[in-house]
Amino acid sequence: MTEPYDYARGRLRWAAYWLLILTSTGAMTGRVLSVTAPDGRTPFLSANDRSRWCTIRSLVDAGAFEIDDVIVKDPAAVNFDRRFDKSWHSIDLVRHRGRDGREHYYSSKPTLLPILMAAPYWLLNRLAGVSVAENPFYVGRVTLLVVNVLPLLLSFLLFANLVERYGTTDWGRMFTVACATWGTYLTTYAVTLNNHLPAAISVLVAIYAALAVWRERDLAWYWFALAGFCSAFAAANELPALSLTAAVAVALAIRSPLRTALLFVPAAALVAVAFFGANYWAHESLIPPYAHRGKDGPRIAEIDGDFTSSLDKGAVPESLRDDLAQQTEIELGPDTIAIAKGDRRWTLWDEQGQHRLAVVQRVAALDVHAWDDWYDYEYSYWTDENKQGVDLGEASRLYYAFHTTLGHHGVVSLTPIWLLSLVGLVLMFTRRELKFRGYALLVLSLTLVVLAFYIARPLADRNYGGVTTGLRWMFWFAPLWLICLLPAADLASRHPLFRGTALLLLTLSVVSAMYGAANPWTHPWLFDYWVYCGLPVPGAGW
């Protein structure tokens, strides 16, 4: 039998929640209002957020996704510093042929999120005539408050409501809200445009709606629609979160197959259409730019003969150009050059006609492919000879598995409150009265699957998320793990030693979150200490 709700104690707990939420929001706001790039010219802290800002600026100012005019200072210059505006240039770029038949630079980020994030700047630009090129700090900081801080504030309130509903002790509930507001990396990323916060907030809303259906048996239409929309939007920002979308769909279908089909699925489909439509609008390709990396496009011609000796010298024979024109109607100019890309593999680049092709010499014929490696361009950082540090990738999967969990970029080592979430998972499985076994199974399975996915990635992708304060690809799990933490916090409230340990783990988690609070695009403190001790890291060899 459920005990009656104690409103007096509930009001006291909510006073504590508000205190935690507002102090965390105030800290984030203060950091946003003072955020400044290392060069002092913009509030854009890294190549990652500059890439999105380039799209936002070009969209609002020029109505285009091409960002050449944003990043290129002098097109005729060969020297990098003279050619590009370093305050806007980003390594997170791709280059490909646009609708005008010429190659252009684009952000490598999926397009939907920057379109949505452009809304605050569009309003400032149209209503007040403010330009981000002339007022980067004003526009940048206002945008961060609108798209990061305000949604986080609302998500904290939503999470506190969940804690109040499913927690059993005063101390456990308040401790869990303290973990949410101060102990994760979500607040760290409030000072920069990124996809991790929208993903995590979407996960929270989706789970809130799903729990209303699953636990409370509330079959209102809006819970199904909200769960579908938000779980899909989480996946649009973090592709592995598609596993959550599928899992939530199955869970809701068990409760009501008809409502899931008529409400959840169309809401999720709406996000999918927007995601792929935005990519096609920007790039004339349904898939996002990061999928156009390190591969040839479809084969468009096969030309008899062995052209190895000529192509190795950088020359493209006239006979090859003639045969290609006959088979594909692509006419390469006489100045087309061949750029070696490996053993018997080249890129043909006609700068005048803006044509680029990938060719592979077989035994007695040359395979010609449409060029599809958008990361392969002049000045690109993402070539083997230009990448540095952790971006070179971790050679050993064993080391990578260790450091992504318990090492210098470890999910647990940097945010040790997740140890309490592990305890909470055990409690959810073993204590039938909690009625959270299904949820625990969902979280455990998703965590293991997604971690395994990242550990199994090829060398180029085993880079810990680049120069960043933590394994940012797992941040969207924070709401899921925080809910798991609640039973452990309730248990700790009854045992002084357990309670003290929980407080220590929270303190260490806050230290990690605050270490990169000024700029989350820095290495975590454990990595910095690892380097200080002279231990090997990616880029230096093991």
Coordinates of C-alpha atoms in Angstrom, one line a residue:
M1 CA 0.0 0.0 0.0
T2 CA 1.4 3.4 -1.0
E3 CA 2.0 5.8 1.9
P4 CA 0.2 9.2 1.7
Y5 CA 2.3 12.0 0.3
D6 CA 3.7 14.3 3.0
Y7 CA 3.2 17.8 1.6
A8 CA 5.2 19.5 4.3
R9 CA 8.3 17.4 3.7
G10 CA 7.7 17.7 -0.1
R11 CA 7.8 21.5 0.1
L12 CA 11.0 21.3 2.0
R13 CA 12.6 19.0 -0.6
W14 CA 11.4 21.3 -3.4
A15 CA 13.1 24.2 -1.6
A16 CA 16.3 22.2 -1.7
Y17 CA 15.8 21.3 -5.4
W18 CA 15.3 24.9 -6.3
L19 CA 18.4 25.9 -4.4
L20 CA 20.5 23.3 -6.3
I21 CA 18.9 24.1 -9.7
L22 CA 19.2 27.9 -9.4
T23 CA 22.8 27.8 -8.2
S24 CA 23.7 25.5 -11.0
T25 CA 21.9 27.7 -13.5
G26 CA 23.5 30.8 -12.1
A27 CA 26.9 29.2 -12.4
M28 CA 26.2 28.3 -16.0
T29 CA 24.9 31.7 -16.8
G30 CA 27.9 33.4 -15.4
R31 CA 30.2 31.3 -17.4
V32 CA 28.2 31.9 -20.6
L33 CA 28.3 35.7 -20.0
S34 CA 32.1 35.6 -19.8
V35 CA 32.9 32.9 -22.3
T36 CA 35.8 34.0 -24.6
A37 CA 37.9 32.1 -27.2
P38 CA 41.6 31.9 -26.6
D39 CA 42.3 34.6 -29.3
G40 CA 39.9 37.0 -27.5
R41 CA 37.9 37.8 -30.7
T42 CA 34.9 35.5 -30.3
P43 CA 33.1 33.4 -27.7
F44 CA 33.6 30.3 -29.9
L45 CA 35.8 27.9 -27.9
S46 CA 36.8 25.2 -30.4
A47 CA 36.7 24.0 -34.0
N48 CA 33.6 21.9 -33.0
D49 CA 31.4 24.8 -32.1
R50 CA 32.9 27.2 -34.7
S51 CA 31.8 24.7 -37.3
R52 CA 28.2 25.1 -36.3
W53 CA 28.5 28.8 -35.9
C54 CA 29.8 29.0 -39.5
T55 CA 26.6 27.4 -40.7
I56 CA 24.4 29.6 -38.5
R57 CA 26.1 32.8 -39.8
S58 CA 25.9 31.8 -43.4
L59 CA 22.3 30.7 -43.1
V60 CA 21.1 33.9 -41.6
D61 CA 23.4 36.4 -43.4
A62 CA 23.4 34.8 -46.8
G63 CA 20.7 32.1 -46.9
A64 CA 23.2 29.5 -47.8
F65 CA 25.0 26.5 -46.3
E66 CA 28.3 27.2 -48.1
I67 CA 30.7 28.8 -45.6
D68 CA 33.5 29.9 -48.0
D69 CA 32.7 33.6 -47.4
V70 CA 32.8 33.0 -43.6
I71 CA 36.1 31.2 -43.3
V72 CA 38.1 32.3 -46.4
K73 CA 39.9 35.7 -45.9
D74 CA 42.0 35.7 -49.1
P75 CA 41.1 33.0 -51.8
A76 CA 44.3 33.8 -53.7
A77 CA 46.6 33.2 -50.7
V78 CA 48.5 30.0 -50.4
N79 CA 49.7 30.5 -46.8
F80 CA 47.1 29.1 -44.4
D81 CA 47.2 32.1 -42.0
R82 CA 46.7 34.5 -44.9
R83 CA 44.0 32.4 -46.7
F84 CA 41.7 31.7 -43.7
D85 CA 40.1 33.8 -40.9
K86 CA 41.4 31.8 -37.9
S87 CA 38.7 33.2 -35.6
W88 CA 36.1 31.4 -37.8
H89 CA 38.0 28.6 -39.5
S90 CA 37.4 25.1 -38.2
I91 CA 39.0 21.7 -38.8
D92 CA 35.4 20.3 -38.7
L93 CA 34.8 21.0 -42.4
V94 CA 34.0 19.1 -45.5
R95 CA 34.4 20.2 -49.1
H96 CA 32.3 19.0 -52.1
R97 CA 30.7 20.2 -55.3
G98 CA 27.6 22.4 -54.7
R99 CA 24.6 23.1 -56.8
D100 CA 26.5 25.8 -58.8
G101 CA 28.9 23.1 -60.1
R102 CA 31.8 24.4 -58.0
E103 CA 33.4 23.1 -54.8
H104 CA 32.6 24.8 -51.5
Y105 CA 33.3 24.4 -47.8
Y106 CA 30.6 23.2 -45.5
S107 CA 30.4 22.3 -41.8
S108 CA 30.8 18.6 -41.2
K109 CA 28.1 18.6 -38.6
P110 CA 24.6 17.2 -39.3
T111 CA 22.5 20.1 -40.6
L112 CA 19.2 19.9 -38.6
L113 CA 20.6 21.2 -35.3
P114 CA 22.4 24.3 -36.6
I115 CA 19.2 25.2 -38.5
L116 CA 17.3 25.1 -35.2
M117 CA 20.1 26.9 -33.3
A118 CA 20.1 29.7 -35.9
A119 CA 16.6 30.9 -34.7
P120 CA 17.9 33.2 -31.9
Y121 CA 20.4 34.8 -34.2
W122 CA 17.8 35.2 -37.0
L123 CA 15.5 37.0 -34.5
L124 CA 18.3 39.3 -33.3
N125 CA 19.4 40.0 -36.9
R126 CA 15.9 40.7 -38.3
L127 CA 14.4 42.6 -35.3
A128 CA 17.5 44.4 -34.1
G129 CA 19.8 44.4 -37.1
V130 CA 22.6 42.7 -35.1
S131 CA 25.3 40.9 -37.0
V132 CA 27.3 38.0 -35.5
A133 CA 30.3 39.0 -37.6
E134 CA 30.3 42.4 -35.9
N135 CA 28.9 41.4 -32.5
P136 CA 30.0 37.8 -31.9
F137 CA 30.0 38.1 -28.2
Y138 CA 26.5 39.5 -27.9
V139 CA 25.0 37.1 -30.4
G140 CA 27.0 34.1 -29.2
R141 CA 26.2 34.5 -25.5
V142 CA 22.5 35.2 -26.1
T143 CA 22.3 32.1 -28.2
L144 CA 24.0 29.9 -25.6
L145 CA 21.6 31.1 -22.9
V146 CA 18.6 30.3 -25.1
V147 CA 19.7 26.9 -26.6
N148 CA 21.8 25.6 -23.6
V149 CA 21.1 27.2 -20.3
L150 CA 17.3 27.5 -20.5
P151 CA 16.7 24.0 -21.7
L152 CA 19.0 22.6 -19.0
L153 CA 17.0 24.6 -16.4
L154 CA 13.8 23.1 -17.6
S155 CA 15.3 19.6 -17.7
F156 CA 16.5 19.9 -14.1
L157 CA 12.9 20.8 -13.0
L158 CA 11.6 17.8 -15.0
F159 CA 14.2 15.5 -13.4
A160 CA 13.4 16.8 -10.0
N161 CA 9.7 15.9 -10.6
L162 CA 10.8 12.3 -11.5
V163 CA 12.9 12.1 -8.4
E164 CA 10.1 13.3 -6.2
R165 CA 7.8 10.7 -7.8
Y166 CA 10.0 7.6 -7.6
G167 CA 12.3 8.4 -4.6
T168 CA 11.6 7.1 -1.1
T169 CA 13.8 9.2 1.2
D170 CA 14.5 12.9 1.7
W171 CA 18.3 12.5 1.6
G172 CA 18.3 10.2 -1.4
R173 CA 16.1 12.5 -3.5
M174 CA 18.0 15.7 -2.7
F175 CA 21.3 13.9 -3.3
T176 CA 20.2 12.7 -6.7
V177 CA 19.1 16.2 -7.7
A178 CA 22.5 17.4 -6.6
C179 CA 24.2 14.9 -8.8
A180 CA 22.0 16.0 -11.8
T181 CA 22.7 19.7 -11.3
W182 CA 26.4 19.6 -10.4
G183 CA 27.9 16.2 -10.9
T184 CA 27.7 15.5 -14.6
Y185 CA 29.4 16.9 -17.7
L186 CA 26.1 18.3 -19.1
T187 CA 26.6 21.6 -17.2
T188 CA 30.2 21.7 -18.4
Y189 CA 29.1 22.0 -22.0
A190 CA 26.7 24.9 -21.4
V191 CA 29.3 27.4 -22.7
T192 CA 29.6 25.9 -26.2
L193 CA 27.3 24.9 -29.1
N194 CA 27.1 21.1 -29.2
N195 CA 24.9 18.2 -29.9
H196 CA 25.3 16.4 -26.6
L197 CA 23.1 18.7 -24.5
P198 CA 20.1 18.5 -26.9
A199 CA 20.5 14.7 -27.0
A200 CA 20.6 14.3 -23.3
I201 CA 17.7 16.6 -22.7
S202 CA 15.7 14.8 -25.4
V203 CA 16.5 11.4 -23.7
L204 CA 15.2 12.8 -20.4
V205 CA 11.9 14.0 -21.9
A206 CA 11.4 10.7 -23.8
I207 CA 12.0 8.6 -20.7
Y208 CA 9.7 10.9 -18.7
A209 CA 6.9 10.2 -21.2
A210 CA 7.7 6.5 -21.5
L211 CA 7.6 6.1 -17.7
A212 CA 4.3 7.8 -17.6
V213 CA 2.9 5.1 -19.9
W214 CA 4.9 2.1 -18.5
R215 CA 4.8 2.8 -14.8
E216 CA 1.8 5.0 -14.3
R217 CA -0.2 3.3 -17.1
D218 CA -1.3 6.7 -18.4
L219 CA -2.2 6.1 -22.0
A220 CA -2.8 9.8 -22.9
W221 CA -2.0 10.4 -26.6
Y222 CA 0.6 13.1 -25.9
W223 CA 2.9 10.7 -24.0
F224 CA 3.3 8.5 -27.0
A225 CA 3.8 11.4 -29.4
L226 CA 6.3 13.1 -27.0
A227 CA 8.2 9.8 -26.5
G228 CA 8.4 9.3 -30.2
F229 CA 9.5 12.8 -31.1
C230 CA 12.1 13.2 -28.3
S231 CA 13.7 9.8 -28.6
A232 CA 14.0 10.4 -32.4
F233 CA 15.5 13.8 -31.8
A234 CA 18.0 12.3 -29.4
A235 CA 19.0 9.9 -32.2
A236 CA 19.2 12.8 -34.7
N237 CA 21.9 14.3 -32.4
E238 CA 23.6 11.1 -31.2
L239 CA 23.2 8.3 -33.8
P240 CA 23.6 5.4 -31.3
A241 CA 20.6 6.8 -29.4
L242 CA 18.6 5.2 -32.2
S243 CA 18.8 2.1 -30.0
L244 CA 16.9 4.0 -27.3
T245 CA 14.2 5.0 -29.9
A246 CA 13.7 1.3 -30.8
A247 CA 13.7 0.2 -27.2
V248 CA 11.1 2.8 -26.1
A249 CA 8.9 1.9 -29.1
V250 CA 8.9 -1.8 -28.1
A251 CA 8.1 -0.9 -24.5
L252 CA 5.2 1.4 -25.4
A253 CA 3.9 -1.1 -28.0
I254 CA 3.6 -3.7 -25.2
R255 CA 1.2 -1.3 -23.4
S256 CA -0.7 -0.1 -26.5
P257 CA 0.3 -1.2 -30.0
L258 CA -2.3 1.0 -31.6
R259 CA -1.3 4.2 -29.9
T260 CA 2.4 3.4 -30.6
A261 CA 1.7 2.9 -34.3
L262 CA -0.6 6.0 -34.6
L263 CA 1.3 8.4 -32.4
F264 CA 4.8 7.3 -31.5
V265 CA 5.8 6.3 -35.0
P266 CA 4.6 9.4 -36.9
A267 CA 6.2 11.7 -34.3
A268 CA 9.5 9.9 -34.7
A269 CA 9.1 9.9 -38.5
L270 CA 8.6 13.6 -38.5
V271 CA 12.1 14.0 -36.9
A272 CA 13.6 11.6 -39.4
V273 CA 12.1 13.5 -42.4
A274 CA 13.5 16.8 -41.0
F275 CA 16.9 15.2 -40.4
F276 CA 17.4 13.7 -43.8
G277 CA 15.6 16.6 -45.5
A278 CA 17.9 19.1 -43.9
N279 CA 20.9 17.2 -45.0
Y280 CA 19.6 17.0 -48.6
W281 CA 18.8 20.7 -48.5
A282 CA 22.4 21.5 -47.6
H283 CA 24.4 18.8 -49.4
E284 CA 22.1 17.2 -52.0
S285 CA 22.7 14.0 -50.0
L286 CA 20.4 12.3 -47.6
I287 CA 23.2 11.1 -45.3
P288 CA 25.2 13.5 -43.1
P289 CA 28.7 14.7 -44.1
Y290 CA 30.5 12.5 -41.7
A291 CA 29.3 9.5 -43.7
H292 CA 31.2 10.8 -46.7
R293 CA 34.6 9.9 -45.4
G294 CA 37.4 7.6 -46.6
K295 CA 35.6 5.9 -49.4
D296 CA 34.9 5.9 -53.1
G297 CA 31.6 6.8 -54.5
P298 CA 29.7 4.6 -57.0
R299 CA 31.7 3.3 -60.0
I300 CA 30.7 5.4 -63.1
A301 CA 33.1 4.1 -65.7
E302 CA 35.6 1.3 -66.6
I303 CA 38.4 2.2 -69.0
D304 CA 40.6 -0.4 -70.6
G305 CA 44.3 -0.1 -70.2
D306 CA 47.0 0.4 -67.6
F307 CA 47.6 4.1 -66.7
T308 CA 49.8 3.6 -63.7
S309 CA 53.0 5.2 -65.0
S310 CA 51.2 8.4 -66.2
L311 CA 49.1 8.8 -63.1
D312 CA 52.1 8.2 -60.8
K313 CA 53.7 11.2 -62.4
G314 CA 50.6 13.3 -61.8
A315 CA 49.6 13.4 -65.5
V316 CA 46.2 12.4 -66.9
P317 CA 46.6 11.1 -70.5
E318 CA 44.4 12.6 -73.2
S319 CA 43.1 9.1 -74.2
L320 CA 41.9 8.6 -70.6
R321 CA 40.1 12.0 -70.7
D322 CA 38.5 11.2 -74.0
D323 CA 37.3 7.7 -72.9
L324 CA 35.9 9.2 -69.7
A325 CA 34.0 11.9 -71.6
Q326 CA 32.4 9.3 -73.9
Q327 CA 31.3 7.1 -70.9
T328 CA 30.3 9.7 -68.4
E329 CA 30.0 13.1 -70.3
I330 CA 32.5 14.5 -67.7
E331 CA 35.0 16.5 -69.6
L332 CA 38.3 16.9 -67.7
G333 CA 40.5 19.8 -68.8
P334 CA 44.1 19.4 -69.9
D335 CA 45.4 20.7 -66.6
T336 CA 43.7 18.0 -64.6
I337 CA 46.2 16.4 -62.1
A338 CA 46.3 13.0 -60.5
I339 CA 47.0 12.9 -56.8
A340 CA 48.3 9.6 -55.4
K341 CA 46.1 8.2 -52.6
G342 CA 47.8 4.9 -52.1
D343 CA 48.9 1.9 -54.1
R344 CA 47.4 2.1 -57.6
R345 CA 44.8 4.6 -56.4
W346 CA 44.5 8.3 -57.3
T347 CA 42.2 11.3 -57.2
L348 CA 41.8 13.2 -60.4
W349 CA 41.3 16.9 -59.8
D350 CA 40.2 19.4 -62.5
E351 CA 40.4 22.7 -60.7
Q352 CA 39.1 24.7 -63.6
G353 CA 36.0 22.5 -64.2
Q354 CA 35.7 21.7 -60.6
H355 CA 35.5 18.0 -61.2
R356 CA 37.0 15.4 -58.8
L357 CA 37.1 11.7 -59.4
A358 CA 38.5 8.7 -57.6
V359 CA 40.3 6.1 -59.8
V360 CA 41.7 2.6 -59.0
Q361 CA 44.0 0.7 -61.4
R362 CA 43.0 -2.9 -61.7
V363 CA 44.9 -5.5 -63.7
A364 CA 44.0 -4.3 -67.2
A365 CA 41.4 -1.6 -66.6
L366 CA 40.9 1.6 -64.6
D367 CA 37.8 1.8 -62.4
V368 CA 36.5 5.4 -62.2
H369 CA 34.4 6.3 -59.2
A370 CA 32.4 9.4 -58.3
W371 CA 34.5 11.1 -55.7
D372 CA 32.9 10.8 -52.2
D373 CA 35.6 11.5 -49.7
W374 CA 34.5 15.0 -48.5
Y375 CA 37.3 15.1 -45.9
D376 CA 40.0 14.9 -48.5
Y377 CA 40.8 18.4 -49.6
E378 CA 43.6 20.9 -49.6
Y379 CA 44.4 22.1 -46.0
S380 CA 42.3 19.3 -44.5
Y381 CA 43.2 18.3 -41.0
W382 CA 41.7 14.8 -41.3
T383 CA 44.4 13.3 -43.5
D384 CA 46.9 10.8 -42.0
E385 CA 49.8 13.2 -42.3
N386 CA 48.0 16.1 -40.6
K387 CA 46.1 14.5 -37.7
Q388 CA 47.7 14.9 -34.3
G389 CA 47.5 13.7 -30.7
V390 CA 44.4 11.7 -29.7
D391 CA 43.0 12.2 -33.2
L392 CA 45.5 9.6 -34.5
G393 CA 43.5 7.0 -32.7
E394 CA 44.2 4.4 -30.1
A395 CA 45.9 1.5 -31.7
S396 CA 45.0 -1.1 -29.0
R397 CA 41.3 -1.8 -28.5
L398 CA 42.2 -3.3 -25.1
Y399 CA 43.7 0.1 -24.0
Y400 CA 40.8 1.9 -25.5
A401 CA 38.3 -0.2 -23.6
F402 CA 40.2 0.5 -20.4
H403 CA 40.6 4.2 -20.8
T404 CA 37.0 4.8 -22.0
T405 CA 35.7 3.2 -18.8
L406 CA 38.3 3.4 -16.0
G407 CA 41.2 5.3 -17.5
H408 CA 42.1 8.8 -18.4
H409 CA 38.8 9.3 -20.4
G410 CA 36.8 6.9 -18.3
V411 CA 33.1 7.2 -17.9
V412 CA 33.4 5.9 -14.3
S413 CA 36.8 7.3 -13.4
L414 CA 35.9 10.8 -14.3
T415 CA 32.3 10.7 -13.0
P416 CA 32.4 8.2 -10.1
I417 CA 28.8 8.8 -9.1
W418 CA 28.0 6.3 -11.9
L419 CA 29.2 3.6 -9.5
L420 CA 26.1 4.4 -7.5
S421 CA 24.1 4.0 -10.7
L422 CA 25.6 0.5 -11.0
V423 CA 24.4 -0.2 -7.4
G424 CA 21.0 1.2 -8.3
L425 CA 20.8 -1.1 -11.3
V426 CA 21.4 -4.1 -9.1
L427 CA 18.7 -2.9 -6.7
M428 CA 16.3 -2.5 -9.6
F429 CA 16.9 -6.0 -10.7
T430 CA 16.8 -7.6 -7.2
R431 CA 14.0 -5.6 -5.5
R432 CA 10.7 -6.4 -7.0
E433 CA 8.9 -3.7 -5.1
L434 CA 10.8 -1.0 -7.0
K435 CA 9.0 -2.1 -10.2
F436 CA 12.0 -1.0 -12.3
R437 CA 13.3 -4.3 -13.7
G438 CA 12.3 -3.5 -17.3
Y439 CA 13.9 0.0 -17.0
A440 CA 17.1 -1.5 -15.6
L441 CA 17.3 -4.1 -18.4
L442 CA 16.9 -1.3 -20.9
V443 CA 19.6 0.9 -19.5
L444 CA 22.1 -2.0 -18.9
S445 CA 21.6 -3.4 -22.4
L446 CA 21.9 0.0 -24.1
T447 CA 25.0 1.0 -22.1
L448 CA 26.8 -2.3 -23.0
V449 CA 25.8 -2.1 -26.7
V450 CA 26.8 1.5 -27.2
L451 CA 30.1 1.1 -25.3
A452 CA 30.9 -2.0 -27.4
F453 CA 30.0 0.0 -30.6
Y454 CA 32.5 2.7 -29.8
I455 CA 35.2 0.3 -28.7
A456 CA 34.8 -1.7 -31.9
R457 CA 35.2 1.4 -34.1
P458 CA 38.1 1.5 -36.5
L459 CA 41.4 3.2 -35.6
A460 CA 40.4 6.6 -36.9
D461 CA 37.4 6.8 -34.6
R462 CA 39.1 5.5 -31.5
N463 CA 40.0 9.0 -30.4
Y464 CA 38.1 9.5 -27.1
G465 CA 36.0 12.2 -28.7
G466 CA 39.0 14.3 -29.6
V467 CA 40.3 17.0 -27.3
T468 CA 37.4 17.1 -24.8
T469 CA 36.8 16.8 -21.1
G470 CA 35.3 13.4 -21.2
L471 CA 33.9 10.6 -23.4
R472 CA 31.3 13.0 -24.8
W473 CA 29.6 10.4 -27.0
M474 CA 28.2 8.8 -23.8
F475 CA 26.9 12.0 -22.2
W476 CA 23.3 11.3 -23.5
F477 CA 23.2 8.4 -21.0
A478 CA 23.3 10.9 -18.1
P479 CA 19.5 11.0 -17.5
L480 CA 19.2 7.3 -17.8
W481 CA 22.0 6.7 -15.3
L482 CA 20.8 9.3 -12.9
I483 CA 17.4 7.6 -12.6
C484 CA 19.3 4.4 -11.8
L485 CA 21.2 6.2 -9.1
L486 CA 18.1 7.1 -7.1
P487 CA 17.5 3.7 -5.4
A488 CA 21.2 3.6 -4.4
A489 CA 20.9 7.1 -2.9
D490 CA 17.8 6.1 -1.0
L491 CA 19.7 3.1 0.4
A492 CA 22.7 5.3 1.3
S493 CA 20.5 7.6 3.3
R494 CA 20.1 4.8 5.9
H495 CA 23.8 4.0 6.3
P496 CA 26.3 6.7 7.4
L497 CA 29.3 5.0 5.8
F498 CA 27.5 4.5 2.5
R499 CA 26.2 8.1 2.7
G500 CA 29.7 9.5 3.2
T501 CA 31.0 7.4 0.3
A502 CA 28.3 8.8 -1.9
L503 CA 29.2 12.3 -1.0
L504 CA 32.9 11.7 -1.8
L505 CA 31.9 10.3 -5.2
L506 CA 29.8 13.3 -5.9
T507 CA 32.6 15.6 -4.9
L508 CA 35.0 13.9 -7.2
S509 CA 32.5 14.1 -10.0
V510 CA 32.0 17.8 -9.5
V511 CA 35.8 18.3 -9.6
S512 CA 35.8 16.6 -13.1
A513 CA 32.9 18.6 -14.3
M514 CA 34.4 21.9 -13.1
Y515 CA 37.9 21.2 -14.4
G516 CA 36.8 22.0 -17.9
A517 CA 34.0 24.4 -17.0
A518 CA 35.7 27.4 -18.7
N519 CA 36.3 25.4 -21.9
P520 CA 35.1 21.8 -22.2
W521 CA 37.2 21.4 -25.3
T522 CA 40.2 20.5 -23.2
H523 CA 41.5 17.2 -22.0
P524 CA 40.2 15.9 -18.7
W525 CA 42.2 16.2 -15.5
L526 CA 43.1 12.5 -15.5
F527 CA 44.5 12.8 -19.0
D528 CA 46.5 15.8 -18.1
Y529 CA 47.9 14.1 -15.0
W530 CA 48.6 11.0 -17.1
V531 CA 50.7 13.2 -19.4
Y532 CA 52.4 14.9 -16.5
C533 CA 53.5 11.5 -15.2
G534 CA 55.1 10.8 -18.5
L535 CA 52.8 7.9 -19.4
P536 CA 52.2 7.1 -23.1
V537 CA 49.2 8.6 -24.8
P538 CA 47.8 8.3 -28.4
G539 CA 50.1 10.1 -30.8
A540 CA 53.1 9.3 -28.7
G541 CA 52.9 5.5 -29.0
W542 CA 52.3 2.9 -26.4

